[in-house]
Backbone as a ProteinNet text record, in pm:
[ID]
protein_1_A
[PRIMARY]
XXXXXXXXXXXXXXXXXXXXXXXXXXXXXXXXXXXXXXXXXXXXXXXXXXXXXXXXXXXXXXXXXXXXXXXXXXXXXXXXXXXXXX
[TERTIARY]
3548.8	3552	3560.7	3479.4	3486.5	3554.5	3656.7	3724.7	3669.1	3635.5	3588.4	3694.7	3732.6	3831.3	3780.4	3833.2	3790	3917.4	3926.2	4036.2	4024.3	4120.2	4123.3	4262	4290.2	4418.4	4476.9	4601.9	4655.8	4712.2	4662.3	4716.3	4753.5	4885.6	4940.5	4915.9	4933.1	4923.5	4760	4660.3	4527.8	4482.1	4397.8	4345.7	4195	4179.8	4048.9	3992.5	3866.8	3808.7	3708	3678.3	3581.6	3449.9	3369.3	3252.3	3146.1	3150.7	3053.9	3081.7	3207.9	3237.2	3146	3102.6	3020.4	2857.7	2835.6	2696.9	2612.7	2684.7	2619.3	2628.4	2520.7	2510.7	2417.6	2449.4	2360.2	2228.2	2116.5	1995.4	1961.8	1867	1836.2	1737.5	1733.4	1655.4	1511.8	1460.2	1319.4	1283.3	1383	1342.7	1339.5	1418.7	1407.2	1283.4	1246	1119	1011.2	1005.4	898.9	876.5	992.9	981.9	938	974.7	938.1	796	740.6	600.6	510.6	565.9	492	487.8	602.9	614.4	518.8	516.8	420.6	276	233.5	104.3	67.8	154.7	128	115.2	198	187.6	64.3	29.7	-109.7	-224.3	-214.4	-329.5	-338.6	-216.1	-220.7	-270.4	-240.4	-284.2	-435.8	-472.8	-625.6	-696.8	-664	-725.4	-716.9	-606.7	-593.7	-679.1	-710.2	-783.9	-940.7	-974.2	-1092.9	-1138.4	-1045.6	-1080.6	-1073.4	-981.8	-970.3	-1107.1	-1169.3	-1282.3	-1396.7	-1411	-1510.4	-1499.5	-1380.2	-1354.4	-1394.8	-1347.3	-1376.3	-1532.9	-1607.3	-1748.7	-1823	-1773.2	-1839.5	-1808.9	-1694.5	-1659.3	-1756.8	-1768.8	-1856.2	-2002.7	-2040	-2184.8	-2236.4	-2148.5	-2203.4	-2102.6	-2159	-2081	-2005.9	-1902.8	-1830.6	-1893.3	-1963.1	-2037.7	-2180.4	-2262.5	-2407.1	-2455.5	-2560.3	-2595.8	-2679.1	-2663.3	-2735.7	-2881.4	-2951.8	-3112.5	-3182.3	-3303.7	-3382.3	-3351.8	-3373.1	-3342.5	-3449.7	-3582.9	-3704.6	-3763.3	-3873.2	-3941.1	-4013.5	-4005.3	-4073.5	-4224.2	-4280.4	-4410.3	-4482.1	-4589.3	-4670.2	-4785.6	-4812	-4942.5	-5019.6	-5148.2	-5235.6	-5327.6	-5335.3	-5415.9	-5554	-5634.8	-5777.9	-5850	-5959.6	-6053.5	-6061.7	-6036.7	-6047.3	-5923.3	-5811.6	-5671.3	-5621.4	-5571.2	-5520	-5362.9
-2391.2	-2242.1	-2193.4	-2098.5	-2045.6	-1907.1	-1909.9	-1788.3	-1705.5	-1590.2	-1500.5	-1404.8	-1395	-1294	-1204.4	-1082.4	-969.2	-925.9	-954.4	-917.1	-773	-686.7	-557.9	-524.7	-437.3	-408.1	-494.9	-526.1	-598.9	-734.2	-834.6	-966.6	-1035.4	-1078.1	-1162.5	-1058.1	-941.5	-842.9	-824.4	-872.5	-847.1	-744.4	-645.3	-539.1	-581.9	-571.2	-604.7	-478.7	-444.4	-338.9	-397	-316.7	-349	-344.5	-463.3	-462.5	-376.7	-338	-254.5	-105.1	-73.3	64.4	136.1	240.1	324.3	276.3	160.5	113	172.1	200.6	266.5	405.5	475.6	623.8	656.7	781.1	837	876.1	846.3	881.8	1023.4	1085.1	1223.8	1227.1	1344.6	1373.7	1345.5	1364.6	1334	1198.3	1105.5	968.5	940.7	998.4	979.4	1033.5	1160	1224.8	1141.8	1094.5	997.1	869.3	815.4	692.1	728.1	844	877.4	916.1	974.5	1005.9	884.1	770.7	650.6	592.1	587.3	520.3	580	720.6	786.5	752.8	762	717.9	583	489.9	345	327.1	388.4	394.8	455.3	565.1	630.7	538.5	473.9	389.3	263.2	222.9	93.2	128.8	265	299.2	322.7	385.7	420.4	275.5	178.5	56.2	-11.2	-5	-81.4	-17.6	117.8	190.8	155.1	134.6	104.7	-32.3	-130.6	-272.2	-277.4	-201.7	-197.9	-131	-30	29.1	-80.6	-147.4	-252.5	-361.7	-399.5	-518.4	-462.6	-353.1	-289.3	-277.6	-232.2	-225.7	-354.2	-447.2	-585.8	-648.3	-610.6	-649.5	-587.6	-447.5	-367.9	-378.2	-444	-444.3	-330.8	-240.2	-129.6	-136.9	-153.1	-151.5	-21.2	-21.9	102.8	197.6	133.7	215.8	178.3	274.1	253.9	178.6	106.5	46.4	129.6	99.6	185.3	151.9	269	230.8	371.1	366.2	486.5	604.4	715.8	827.9	877.1	857	898.7	784.1	812.8	712.5	598.2	478.9	379.8	412.7	378.6	404.9	284	263.1	140.7	177	100.4	115.8	-7	30.4	-86	-95.4	-218.4	-223.7	-233.5	-151.7	-130.3	-217.8	-279.1	-337.6	-245	-312.7	-223.5	-185.6	-184.5	-145.3	-247.5	-197	-299.2	-279.1
75.9	47.2	-83.5	-131.4	-263	-279.8	-359.4	-387.7	-506.7	-482.9	-585.1	-613	-746.1	-781.9	-879.3	-874.7	-971.8	-1031.2	-1161.9	-1250.7	-1305.1	-1259.3	-1316.5	-1344.5	-1451.1	-1487.7	-1592.4	-1606.4	-1715.2	-1659.8	-1730	-1695.2	-1818.9	-1835.7	-1946.5	-2074.6	-2068.5	-2184.4	-2218.9	-2151.2	-2170.8	-2068.4	-2116.7	-2037.9	-1987.4	-1862.4	-1799.4	-1728.9	-1750.2	-1689	-1575.2	-1481.5	-1372.6	-1442.3	-1444.3	-1514.2	-1450.2	-1322.1	-1271.5	-1276.6	-1321.2	-1333.8	-1433	-1400.5	-1503.2	-1501.6	-1452.4	-1452.2	-1334.7	-1218.7	-1103.9	-1110.3	-1133.4	-1142.3	-1028.2	-958	-871.3	-931.3	-848.2	-901.8	-883.9	-962.3	-935.4	-807.5	-748.2	-629.1	-648.8	-785.1	-798.8	-787.8	-808	-796.6	-640.7	-557.4	-407.2	-367.1	-418.3	-374.1	-406	-529.5	-574.4	-483.9	-455.3	-371.1	-228.3	-171.8	-44.1	-24.8	-152.5	-153	-176.3	-237.7	-254.6	-124.8	-44.6	87.1	180.2	194.4	283.7	251.1	108.1	69.3	109.7	88.3	127.3	276.6	361.5	504.1	550.8	494.3	528.5	509.9	383.1	344.7	451.2	475.9	569.8	705.3	755.2	887.8	887.2	771.5	760.6	764.2	691	685.6	823.3	874.3	1013.3	1115.4	1111.9	1199.5	1176.7	1042.9	1019.5	1067.5	1045.3	1097.4	1242.1	1309.2	1456.3	1512.9	1449	1494.7	1483	1376.7	1366.9	1470.9	1498.4	1589.4	1720.9	1764.1	1898.3	1916.3	1804.3	1799.5	1830.3	1754.9	1779.8	1911.3	1976.1	2117.8	2210.7	2187.5	2277	2256.5	2143.8	2098.4	2029	1995.1	1908.7	1782.6	1655.3	1536.3	1518.3	1457.6	1431.1	1324.3	1230.3	1127.3	1138.5	1096.9	1100.6	970.7	981.5	854.6	763.2	639.8	530	539.2	538.6	545.3	489.7	505.2	451.8	556.1	491.1	565.4	658.4	616.8	679	759.1	814.6	890	800.5	851.9	764.7	747.3	620.1	584.5	568.7	642.2	638	552.9	442.2	360.5	373.2	414.5	434.8	306.2	242.9	124.6	158.5	76.6	101	-1.5	22.9	-77.9	-204.9	-305.9	-448	-508.6	-423.1	-473.7	-565.4	-682.1	-773.1	-782.4
[MASK]
++++++++++++++++++++++++++++++++++++++++++++++++++++++++++++++++++++++++++++++++++++++

């Protein structure tokens, strides 16, 4: 077993201070607000990405993909080459 001792006060004429006293200060409320904002933004991003992946997986299982493929907006145009075209 290991014994951990913390010396404070006066021992044999020597004065010892608590090394952690004065180092721990309460943080301002802006720090907590910033941390909460970051946590909410991270959680919202994770939920959004999980919903995108889930939609794609469900679409592949059902046979209809979750998003449409990128393509031309209009009807396809077929051009037949005539003799003399260069």
